[in-house]
Amino acid sequence: MMKNAFEVLAEKCVRGIHANKERCLEQVQNSIGIITAFVPVLGYELCASIAKQALAENRLVADVLKERVPMSPELLADLLKPEAMTAPVRKQKGTQVS
């Protein structure tokens, strides 16, 4: 029965599914969880404060970051890449945000 169930599930629900990359990227960018990419650079306290402000004001984390943290556009773009959260990052001594 399980074998048949898996085959039906695969045929009726899984085969042919394709990710909508644009929608997935939009979901990631609108997620409050994106702030976790900044914890190694900015620290937990500041990131939590930024996340709370973004939630309270119904704004994007990136917009609040741009206002509150002096950061180069290149660093901001690098840290906001979803790929940046797929591998551990270690804060190096002397790393500057601005």
PDB file of N, CA and C in Angstrom:
ATOM      1  N   MET A   1       0.811  -1.186   0.000  1.00  0.00           N
ATOM      2  CA  MET A   1       0.000   0.000   0.000  1.00  0.00           C
ATOM      3  C   MET A   1       0.862   1.260   0.000  1.00  0.00           C
ATOM      4  N   MET A   2       1.927   1.241   0.805  1.00  0.00           N
ATOM      5  CA  MET A   2       2.796   2.421   0.856  1.00  0.00           C
ATOM      6  C   MET A   2       3.449   2.670  -0.496  1.00  0.00           C
ATOM      7  N   LYS A   3       3.889   1.608  -1.138  1.00  0.00           N
ATOM      8  CA  LYS A   3       4.523   1.752  -2.450  1.00  0.00           C
ATOM      9  C   LYS A   3       3.550   2.409  -3.420  1.00  0.00           C
ATOM     10  N   ASN A   4       2.329   1.942  -3.438  1.00  0.00           N
ATOM     11  CA  ASN A   4       1.319   2.530  -4.325  1.00  0.00           C
ATOM     12  C   ASN A   4       1.035   3.990  -3.952  1.00  0.00           C
ATOM     13  N   ALA A   5       0.982   4.258  -2.670  1.00  0.00           N
ATOM     14  CA  ALA A   5       0.724   5.623  -2.218  1.00  0.00           C
ATOM     15  C   ALA A   5       1.835   6.566  -2.676  1.00  0.00           C
ATOM     16  N   PHE A   6       3.082   6.130  -2.566  1.00  0.00           N
ATOM     17  CA  PHE A   6       4.203   6.966  -3.002  1.00  0.00           C
ATOM     18  C   PHE A   6       4.181   7.185  -4.503  1.00  0.00           C
ATOM     19  N   GLU A   7       3.832   6.156  -5.237  1.00  0.00           N
ATOM     20  CA  GLU A   7       3.767   6.291  -6.694  1.00  0.00           C
ATOM     21  C   GLU A   7       2.662   7.271  -7.109  1.00  0.00           C
ATOM     22  N   VAL A   8       1.509   7.173  -6.470  1.00  0.00           N
ATOM     23  CA  VAL A   8       0.410   8.089  -6.774  1.00  0.00           C
ATOM     24  C   VAL A   8       0.790   9.519  -6.368  1.00  0.00           C
ATOM     25  N   LEU A   9       1.388   9.672  -5.209  1.00  0.00           N
ATOM     26  CA  LEU A   9       1.825  10.986  -4.761  1.00  0.00           C
ATOM     27  C   LEU A   9       2.821  11.594  -5.755  1.00  0.00           C
ATOM     28  N   ALA A  10       3.782  10.803  -6.165  1.00  0.00           N
ATOM     29  CA  ALA A  10       4.776  11.298  -7.124  1.00  0.00           C
ATOM     30  C   ALA A  10       4.111  11.689  -8.436  1.00  0.00           C
ATOM     31  N   GLU A  11       3.227  10.869  -8.924  1.00  0.00           N
ATOM     32  CA  GLU A  11       2.589  11.131 -10.219  1.00  0.00           C
ATOM     33  C   GLU A  11       1.630  12.322 -10.157  1.00  0.00           C
ATOM     34  N   LYS A  12       0.828  12.393  -9.133  1.00  0.00           N
ATOM     35  CA  LYS A  12      -0.226  13.411  -9.066  1.00  0.00           C
ATOM     36  C   LYS A  12       0.234  14.738  -8.449  1.00  0.00           C
ATOM     37  N   CYS A  13       1.274  14.680  -7.611  1.00  0.00           N
ATOM     38  CA  CYS A  13       1.631  15.891  -6.859  1.00  0.00           C
ATOM     39  C   CYS A  13       3.055  16.397  -7.068  1.00  0.00           C
ATOM     40  N   VAL A  14       3.995  15.542  -7.404  1.00  0.00           N
ATOM     41  CA  VAL A  14       5.390  15.951  -7.410  1.00  0.00           C
ATOM     42  C   VAL A  14       5.930  16.174  -8.823  1.00  0.00           C
ATOM     43  N   ARG A  15       5.731  15.235  -9.708  1.00  0.00           N
ATOM     44  CA  ARG A  15       6.265  15.374 -11.068  1.00  0.00           C
ATOM     45  C   ARG A  15       5.686  16.609 -11.746  1.00  0.00           C
ATOM     46  N   GLY A  16       6.574  17.358 -12.358  1.00  0.00           N
ATOM     47  CA  GLY A  16       6.141  18.537 -13.076  1.00  0.00           C
ATOM     48  C   GLY A  16       6.154  19.812 -12.262  1.00  0.00           C
ATOM     49  N   ILE A  17       6.428  19.701 -10.970  1.00  0.00           N
ATOM     50  CA  ILE A  17       6.486  20.904 -10.133  1.00  0.00           C
ATOM     51  C   ILE A  17       7.783  21.649 -10.433  1.00  0.00           C
ATOM     52  N   HIS A  18       7.678  22.942 -10.621  1.00  0.00           N
ATOM     53  CA  HIS A  18       8.845  23.784 -10.851  1.00  0.00           C
ATOM     54  C   HIS A  18       8.737  24.992  -9.925  1.00  0.00           C
ATOM     55  N   ALA A  19       9.862  25.354  -9.360  1.00  0.00           N
ATOM     56  CA  ALA A  19       9.875  26.503  -8.456  1.00  0.00           C
ATOM     57  C   ALA A  19       9.711  27.791  -9.244  1.00  0.00           C
ATOM     58  N   ASN A  20       8.942  28.709  -8.692  1.00  0.00           N
ATOM     59  CA  ASN A  20       8.816  30.050  -9.239  1.00  0.00           C
ATOM     60  C   ASN A  20       9.926  30.868  -8.576  1.00  0.00           C
ATOM     61  N   LYS A  21      11.059  30.993  -9.272  1.00  0.00           N
ATOM     62  CA  LYS A  21      12.244  31.607  -8.674  1.00  0.00           C
ATOM     63  C   LYS A  21      12.000  33.043  -8.233  1.00  0.00           C
ATOM     64  N   GLU A  22      11.260  33.801  -9.023  1.00  0.00           N
ATOM     65  CA  GLU A  22      10.999  35.188  -8.666  1.00  0.00           C
ATOM     66  C   GLU A  22      10.185  35.277  -7.380  1.00  0.00           C
ATOM     67  N   ARG A  23       9.172  34.431  -7.263  1.00  0.00           N
ATOM     68  CA  ARG A  23       8.324  34.438  -6.062  1.00  0.00           C
ATOM     69  C   ARG A  23       9.104  33.961  -4.843  1.00  0.00           C
ATOM     70  N   CYS A  24       9.946  32.967  -5.031  1.00  0.00           N
ATOM     71  CA  CYS A  24      10.770  32.474  -3.924  1.00  0.00           C
ATOM     72  C   CYS A  24      11.711  33.565  -3.429  1.00  0.00           C
ATOM     73  N   LEU A  25      12.348  34.281  -4.352  1.00  0.00           N
ATOM     74  CA  LEU A  25      13.241  35.369  -3.966  1.00  0.00           C
ATOM     75  C   LEU A  25      12.474  36.466  -3.239  1.00  0.00           C
ATOM     76  N   GLU A  26      11.280  36.772  -3.719  1.00  0.00           N
ATOM     77  CA  GLU A  26      10.438  37.778  -3.064  1.00  0.00           C
ATOM     78  C   GLU A  26      10.101  37.352  -1.641  1.00  0.00           C
ATOM     79  N   GLN A  27       9.777  36.081  -1.460  1.00  0.00           N
ATOM     80  CA  GLN A  27       9.459  35.579  -0.118  1.00  0.00           C
ATOM     81  C   GLN A  27      10.656  35.696   0.814  1.00  0.00           C
ATOM     82  N   VAL A  28      11.847  35.379   0.308  1.00  0.00           N
ATOM     83  CA  VAL A  28      13.050  35.477   1.133  1.00  0.00           C
ATOM     84  C   VAL A  28      13.323  36.924   1.500  1.00  0.00           C
ATOM     85  N   GLN A  29      13.235  37.812   0.529  1.00  0.00           N
ATOM     86  CA  GLN A  29      13.528  39.220   0.782  1.00  0.00           C
ATOM     87  C   GLN A  29      12.517  39.860   1.727  1.00  0.00           C
ATOM     88  N   ASN A  30      11.295  39.377   1.732  1.00  0.00           N
ATOM     89  CA  ASN A  30      10.265  39.925   2.614  1.00  0.00           C
ATOM     90  C   ASN A  30      10.227  39.238   3.971  1.00  0.00           C
ATOM     91  N   SER A  31      11.071  38.245   4.164  1.00  0.00           N
ATOM     92  CA  SER A  31      11.083  37.502   5.413  1.00  0.00           C
ATOM     93  C   SER A  31      11.890  38.229   6.481  1.00  0.00           C
ATOM     94  N   ILE A  32      11.367  38.254   7.659  1.00  0.00           N
ATOM     95  CA  ILE A  32      12.093  38.856   8.776  1.00  0.00           C
ATOM     96  C   ILE A  32      13.317  38.018   9.119  1.00  0.00           C
ATOM     97  N   GLY A  33      13.291  36.752   8.747  1.00  0.00           N
ATOM     98  CA  GLY A  33      14.407  35.846   9.037  1.00  0.00           C
ATOM     99  C   GLY A  33      15.691  36.193   8.321  1.00  0.00           C
ATOM    100  N   ILE A  34      15.620  37.037   7.294  1.00  0.00           N
ATOM    101  CA  ILE A  34      16.819  37.423   6.552  1.00  0.00           C
ATOM    102  C   ILE A  34      17.813  38.149   7.459  1.00  0.00           C
ATOM    103  N   ILE A  35      17.328  38.686   8.570  1.00  0.00           N
ATOM    104  CA  ILE A  35      18.203  39.399   9.503  1.00  0.00           C
ATOM    105  C   ILE A  35      19.272  38.485  10.079  1.00  0.00           C
ATOM    106  N   THR A  36      19.025  37.182  10.107  1.00  0.00           N
ATOM    107  CA  THR A  36      20.014  36.262  10.671  1.00  0.00           C
ATOM    108  C   THR A  36      21.333  36.308   9.917  1.00  0.00           C
ATOM    109  N   ALA A  37      21.317  36.712   8.659  1.00  0.00           N
ATOM    110  CA  ALA A  37      22.554  36.820   7.892  1.00  0.00           C
ATOM    111  C   ALA A  37      23.457  37.920   8.444  1.00  0.00           C
ATOM    112  N   PHE A  38      22.893  38.847   9.196  1.00  0.00           N
ATOM    113  CA  PHE A  38      23.665  39.979   9.705  1.00  0.00           C
ATOM    114  C   PHE A  38      24.186  39.778  11.121  1.00  0.00           C
ATOM    115  N   VAL A  39      23.730  38.745  11.805  1.00  0.00           N
ATOM    116  CA  VAL A  39      24.134  38.522  13.195  1.00  0.00           C
ATOM    117  C   VAL A  39      25.653  38.404  13.336  1.00  0.00           C
ATOM    118  N   PRO A  40      26.359  37.656  12.478  1.00  0.00           N
ATOM    119  CA  PRO A  40      27.817  37.573  12.651  1.00  0.00           C
ATOM    120  C   PRO A  40      28.525  38.919  12.477  1.00  0.00           C
ATOM    121  N   VAL A  41      27.928  39.825  11.737  1.00  0.00           N
ATOM    122  CA  VAL A  41      28.556  41.119  11.464  1.00  0.00           C
ATOM    123  C   VAL A  41      28.115  42.189  12.460  1.00  0.00           C
ATOM    124  N   LEU A  42      26.812  42.224  12.767  1.00  0.00           N
ATOM    125  CA  LEU A  42      26.264  43.296  13.597  1.00  0.00           C
ATOM    126  C   LEU A  42      26.012  42.909  15.047  1.00  0.00           C
ATOM    127  N   GLY A  43      25.909  41.628  15.321  1.00  0.00           N
ATOM    128  CA  GLY A  43      25.601  41.177  16.672  1.00  0.00           C
ATOM    129  C   GLY A  43      24.108  40.971  16.863  1.00  0.00           C
ATOM    130  N   TYR A  44      23.790  40.127  17.836  1.00  0.00           N
ATOM    131  CA  TYR A  44      22.405  39.729  18.070  1.00  0.00           C
ATOM    132  C   TYR A  44      21.519  40.891  18.493  1.00  0.00           C
ATOM    133  N   GLU A  45      21.987  41.702  19.428  1.00  0.00           N
ATOM    134  CA  GLU A  45      21.144  42.775  19.990  1.00  0.00           C
ATOM    135  C   GLU A  45      20.671  43.751  18.911  1.00  0.00           C
ATOM    136  N   LEU A  46      21.597  44.232  18.091  1.00  0.00           N
ATOM    137  CA  LEU A  46      21.231  45.177  17.051  1.00  0.00           C
ATOM    138  C   LEU A  46      20.307  44.520  16.019  1.00  0.00           C
ATOM    139  N   CYS A  47      20.600  43.290  15.659  1.00  0.00           N
ATOM    140  CA  CYS A  47      19.762  42.584  14.677  1.00  0.00           C
ATOM    141  C   CYS A  47      18.347  42.371  15.212  1.00  0.00           C
ATOM    142  N   ALA A  48      18.240  42.025  16.483  1.00  0.00           N
ATOM    143  CA  ALA A  48      16.914  41.844  17.081  1.00  0.00           C
ATOM    144  C   ALA A  48      16.144  43.156  17.072  1.00  0.00           C
ATOM    145  N   SER A  49      16.818  44.239  17.364  1.00  0.00           N
ATOM    146  CA  SER A  49      16.186  45.550  17.363  1.00  0.00           C
ATOM    147  C   SER A  49      15.709  45.934  15.952  1.00  0.00           C
ATOM    148  N   ILE A  50      16.529  45.660  14.967  1.00  0.00           N
ATOM    149  CA  ILE A  50      16.159  45.950  13.579  1.00  0.00           C
ATOM    150  C   ILE A  50      14.966  45.101  13.154  1.00  0.00           C
ATOM    151  N   ALA A  51      14.980  43.830  13.526  1.00  0.00           N
ATOM    152  CA  ALA A  51      13.869  42.939  13.178  1.00  0.00           C
ATOM    153  C   ALA A  51      12.570  43.407  13.823  1.00  0.00           C
ATOM    154  N   LYS A  52      12.638  43.797  15.089  1.00  0.00           N
ATOM    155  CA  LYS A  52      11.446  44.290  15.784  1.00  0.00           C
ATOM    156  C   LYS A  52      10.906  45.551  15.130  1.00  0.00           C
ATOM    157  N   GLN A  53      11.795  46.443  14.735  1.00  0.00           N
ATOM    158  CA  GLN A  53      11.360  47.678  14.082  1.00  0.00           C
ATOM    159  C   GLN A  53      10.718  47.365  12.727  1.00  0.00           C
ATOM    160  N   ALA A  54      11.334  46.485  11.963  1.00  0.00           N
ATOM    161  CA  ALA A  54      10.783  46.127  10.650  1.00  0.00           C
ATOM    162  C   ALA A  54       9.390  45.513  10.801  1.00  0.00           C
ATOM    163  N   LEU A  55       9.225  44.657  11.788  1.00  0.00           N
ATOM    164  CA  LEU A  55       7.915  44.055  12.028  1.00  0.00           C
ATOM    165  C   LEU A  55       6.889  45.100  12.473  1.00  0.00           C
ATOM    166  N   ALA A  56       7.284  45.940  13.403  1.00  0.00           N
ATOM    167  CA  ALA A  56       6.363  46.940  13.957  1.00  0.00           C
ATOM    168  C   ALA A  56       5.907  47.932  12.890  1.00  0.00           C
ATOM    169  N   GLU A  57       6.814  48.257  11.966  1.00  0.00           N
ATOM    170  CA  GLU A  57       6.503  49.259  10.945  1.00  0.00           C
ATOM    171  C   GLU A  57       6.106  48.632   9.604  1.00  0.00           C
ATOM    172  N   ASN A  58       6.028  47.294   9.586  1.00  0.00           N
ATOM    173  CA  ASN A  58       5.668  46.561   8.362  1.00  0.00           C
ATOM    174  C   ASN A  58       6.558  46.978   7.181  1.00  0.00           C
ATOM    175  N   ARG A  59       7.867  46.916   7.433  1.00  0.00           N
ATOM    176  CA  ARG A  59       8.854  47.317   6.431  1.00  0.00           C
ATOM    177  C   ARG A  59       9.820  46.185   6.164  1.00  0.00           C
ATOM    178  N   LEU A  60      10.568  46.307   5.084  1.00  0.00           N
ATOM    179  CA  LEU A  60      11.598  45.329   4.768  1.00  0.00           C
ATOM    180  C   LEU A  60      12.794  45.524   5.686  1.00  0.00           C
ATOM    181  N   VAL A  61      13.405  44.424   6.070  1.00  0.00           N
ATOM    182  CA  VAL A  61      14.606  44.468   6.894  1.00  0.00           C
ATOM    183  C   VAL A  61      15.674  45.312   6.200  1.00  0.00           C
ATOM    184  N   ALA A  62      15.829  45.147   4.902  1.00  0.00           N
ATOM    185  CA  ALA A  62      16.847  45.879   4.151  1.00  0.00           C
ATOM    186  C   ALA A  62      16.650  47.388   4.275  1.00  0.00           C
ATOM    187  N   ASP A  63      15.413  47.841   4.255  1.00  0.00           N
ATOM    188  CA  ASP A  63      15.143  49.276   4.360  1.00  0.00           C
ATOM    189  C   ASP A  63      15.519  49.816   5.737  1.00  0.00           C
ATOM    190  N   VAL A  64      15.203  49.060   6.774  1.00  0.00           N
ATOM    191  CA  VAL A  64      15.552  49.485   8.136  1.00  0.00           C
ATOM    192  C   VAL A  64      17.074  49.454   8.308  1.00  0.00           C
ATOM    193  N   LEU A  65      17.710  48.438   7.765  1.00  0.00           N
ATOM    194  CA  LEU A  65      19.171  48.355   7.839  1.00  0.00           C
ATOM    195  C   LEU A  65      19.832  49.565   7.197  1.00  0.00           C
ATOM    196  N   LYS A  66      19.350  49.944   6.032  1.00  0.00           N
ATOM    197  CA  LYS A  66      19.934  51.077   5.314  1.00  0.00           C
ATOM    198  C   LYS A  66      19.871  52.352   6.141  1.00  0.00           C
ATOM    199  N   GLU A  67      18.807  52.505   6.914  1.00  0.00           N
ATOM    200  CA  GLU A  67      18.638  53.692   7.752  1.00  0.00           C
ATOM    201  C   GLU A  67      19.506  53.659   9.008  1.00  0.00           C
ATOM    202  N   ARG A  68      19.617  52.482   9.620  1.00  0.00           N
ATOM    203  CA  ARG A  68      20.215  52.404  10.946  1.00  0.00           C
ATOM    204  C   ARG A  68      21.687  52.043  10.981  1.00  0.00           C
ATOM    205  N   VAL A  69      22.188  51.408   9.929  1.00  0.00           N
ATOM    206  CA  VAL A  69      23.560  50.918   9.958  1.00  0.00           C
ATOM    207  C   VAL A  69      24.344  51.471   8.773  1.00  0.00           C
ATOM    208  N   PRO A  70      25.432  52.197   9.044  1.00  0.00           N
ATOM    209  CA  PRO A  70      26.259  52.655   7.936  1.00  0.00           C
ATOM    210  C   PRO A  70      26.974  51.459   7.306  1.00  0.00           C
ATOM    211  N   MET A  71      26.574  51.117   6.097  1.00  0.00           N
ATOM    212  CA  MET A  71      27.081  49.913   5.461  1.00  0.00           C
ATOM    213  C   MET A  71      27.207  50.181   3.970  1.00  0.00           C
ATOM    214  N   SER A  72      28.273  49.683   3.387  1.00  0.00           N
ATOM    215  CA  SER A  72      28.437  49.862   1.945  1.00  0.00           C
ATOM    216  C   SER A  72      27.344  49.086   1.220  1.00  0.00           C
ATOM    217  N   PRO A  73      26.891  49.596   0.088  1.00  0.00           N
ATOM    218  CA  PRO A  73      25.875  48.873  -0.692  1.00  0.00           C
ATOM    219  C   PRO A  73      26.336  47.476  -1.100  1.00  0.00           C
ATOM    220  N   GLU A  74      27.638  47.333  -1.323  1.00  0.00           N
ATOM    221  CA  GLU A  74      28.178  46.023  -1.718  1.00  0.00           C
ATOM    222  C   GLU A  74      28.041  45.006  -0.586  1.00  0.00           C
ATOM    223  N   LEU A  75      28.384  45.426   0.642  1.00  0.00           N
ATOM    224  CA  LEU A  75      28.264  44.527   1.792  1.00  0.00           C
ATOM    225  C   LEU A  75      26.807  44.179   2.055  1.00  0.00           C
ATOM    226  N   LEU A  76      25.943  45.173   1.974  1.00  0.00           N
ATOM    227  CA  LEU A  76      24.513  44.929   2.157  1.00  0.00           C
ATOM    228  C   LEU A  76      24.009  43.909   1.140  1.00  0.00           C
ATOM    229  N   ALA A  77      24.347  44.098  -0.114  1.00  0.00           N
ATOM    230  CA  ALA A  77      23.912  43.178  -1.166  1.00  0.00           C
ATOM    231  C   ALA A  77      24.470  41.777  -0.933  1.00  0.00           C
ATOM    232  N   ASP A  78      25.736  41.687  -0.534  1.00  0.00           N
ATOM    233  CA  ASP A  78      26.341  40.377  -0.282  1.00  0.00           C
ATOM    234  C   ASP A  78      25.655  39.647   0.860  1.00  0.00           C
ATOM    235  N   LEU A  79      25.362  40.365   1.932  1.00  0.00           N
ATOM    236  CA  LEU A  79      24.739  39.732   3.094  1.00  0.00           C
ATOM    237  C   LEU A  79      23.273  39.396   2.860  1.00  0.00           C
ATOM    238  N   LEU A  80      22.606  40.124   1.981  1.00  0.00           N
ATOM    239  CA  LEU A  80      21.197  39.857   1.700  1.00  0.00           C
ATOM    240  C   LEU A  80      20.988  38.733   0.697  1.00  0.00           C
ATOM    241  N   LYS A  81      22.054  38.225   0.109  1.00  0.00           N
ATOM    242  CA  LYS A  81      21.909  37.106  -0.815  1.00  0.00           C
ATOM    243  C   LYS A  81      21.453  35.884  -0.022  1.00  0.00           C
ATOM    244  N   PRO A  82      20.405  35.222  -0.468  1.00  0.00           N
ATOM    245  CA  PRO A  82      19.961  34.016   0.243  1.00  0.00           C
ATOM    246  C   PRO A  82      21.070  32.971   0.353  1.00  0.00           C
ATOM    247  N   GLU A  83      21.953  32.933  -0.629  1.00  0.00           N
ATOM    248  CA  GLU A  83      23.052  31.976  -0.606  1.00  0.00           C
ATOM    249  C   GLU A  83      23.986  32.217   0.574  1.00  0.00           C
ATOM    250  N   ALA A  84      24.030  33.463   1.054  1.00  0.00           N
ATOM    251  CA  ALA A  84      24.911  33.796   2.170  1.00  0.00           C
ATOM    252  C   ALA A  84      24.499  33.078   3.446  1.00  0.00           C
ATOM    253  N   MET A  85      23.250  32.634   3.508  1.00  0.00           N
ATOM    254  CA  MET A  85      22.773  31.960   4.715  1.00  0.00           C
ATOM    255  C   MET A  85      22.879  30.445   4.624  1.00  0.00           C
ATOM    256  N   THR A  86      23.428  29.933   3.535  1.00  0.00           N
ATOM    257  CA  THR A  86      23.504  28.481   3.390  1.00  0.00           C
ATOM    258  C   THR A  86      24.822  27.918   3.880  1.00  0.00           C
ATOM    259  N   ALA A  87      25.767  28.781   4.218  1.00  0.00           N
ATOM    260  CA  ALA A  87      27.061  28.324   4.721  1.00  0.00           C
ATOM    261  C   ALA A  87      27.419  29.144   5.951  1.00  0.00           C
ATOM    262  N   PRO A  88      28.071  28.527   6.912  1.00  0.00           N
ATOM    263  CA  PRO A  88      28.462  29.272   8.115  1.00  0.00           C
ATOM    264  C   PRO A  88      29.441  30.391   7.776  1.00  0.00           C
ATOM    265  N   VAL A  89      29.311  31.483   8.492  1.00  0.00           N
ATOM    266  CA  VAL A  89      30.204  32.624   8.307  1.00  0.00           C
ATOM    267  C   VAL A  89      30.813  32.951   9.653  1.00  0.00           C
ATOM    268  N   ARG A  90      32.104  33.141   9.663  1.00  0.00           N
ATOM    269  CA  ARG A  90      32.785  33.519  10.912  1.00  0.00           C
ATOM    270  C   ARG A  90      33.192  34.971  10.822  1.00  0.00           C
ATOM    271  N   LYS A  91      32.929  35.678  11.880  1.00  0.00           N
ATOM    272  CA  LYS A  91      33.336  37.080  11.940  1.00  0.00           C
ATOM    273  C   LYS A  91      34.856  37.117  12.121  1.00  0.00           C
ATOM    274  N   GLN A  92      35.505  37.839  11.238  1.00  0.00           N
ATOM    275  CA  GLN A  92      36.942  37.942  11.314  1.00  0.00           C
ATOM    276  C   GLN A  92      37.333  39.172  12.118  1.00  0.00           C
ATOM    277  N   LYS A  93      38.445  39.093  12.802  1.00  0.00           N
ATOM    278  CA  LYS A  93      38.919  40.242  13.567  1.00  0.00           C
ATOM    279  C   LYS A  93      39.172  41.391  12.608  1.00  0.00           C
ATOM    280  N   GLY A  94      38.730  42.555  13.007  1.00  0.00           N
ATOM    281  CA  GLY A  94      38.955  43.734  12.186  1.00  0.00           C
ATOM    282  C   GLY A  94      37.906  43.953  11.112  1.00  0.00           C
ATOM    283  N   THR A  95      36.859  43.128  11.056  1.00  0.00           N
ATOM    284  CA  THR A  95      35.805  43.304  10.071  1.00  0.00           C
ATOM    285  C   THR A  95      35.038  44.572  10.387  1.00  0.00           C
ATOM    286  N   GLN A  96      34.924  45.433   9.404  1.00  0.00           N
ATOM    287  CA  GLN A  96      34.234  46.704   9.571  1.00  0.00           C
ATOM    288  C   GLN A  96      32.919  46.680   8.813  1.00  0.00           C
ATOM    289  N   VAL A  97      31.886  47.272   9.382  1.00  0.00           N
ATOM    290  CA  VAL A  97      30.588  47.337   8.733  1.00  0.00           C
ATOM    291  C   VAL A  97      30.540  48.470   7.733  1.00  0.00           C
ATOM    292  N   SER A  98      31.088  49.613   8.081  1.00  0.00           N
ATOM    293  CA  SER A  98      31.004  50.782   7.192  1.00  0.00           C
ATOM    294  C   SER A  98      32.087  50.784   6.143  1.00  0.00           C
TER     295      SER A  98
END
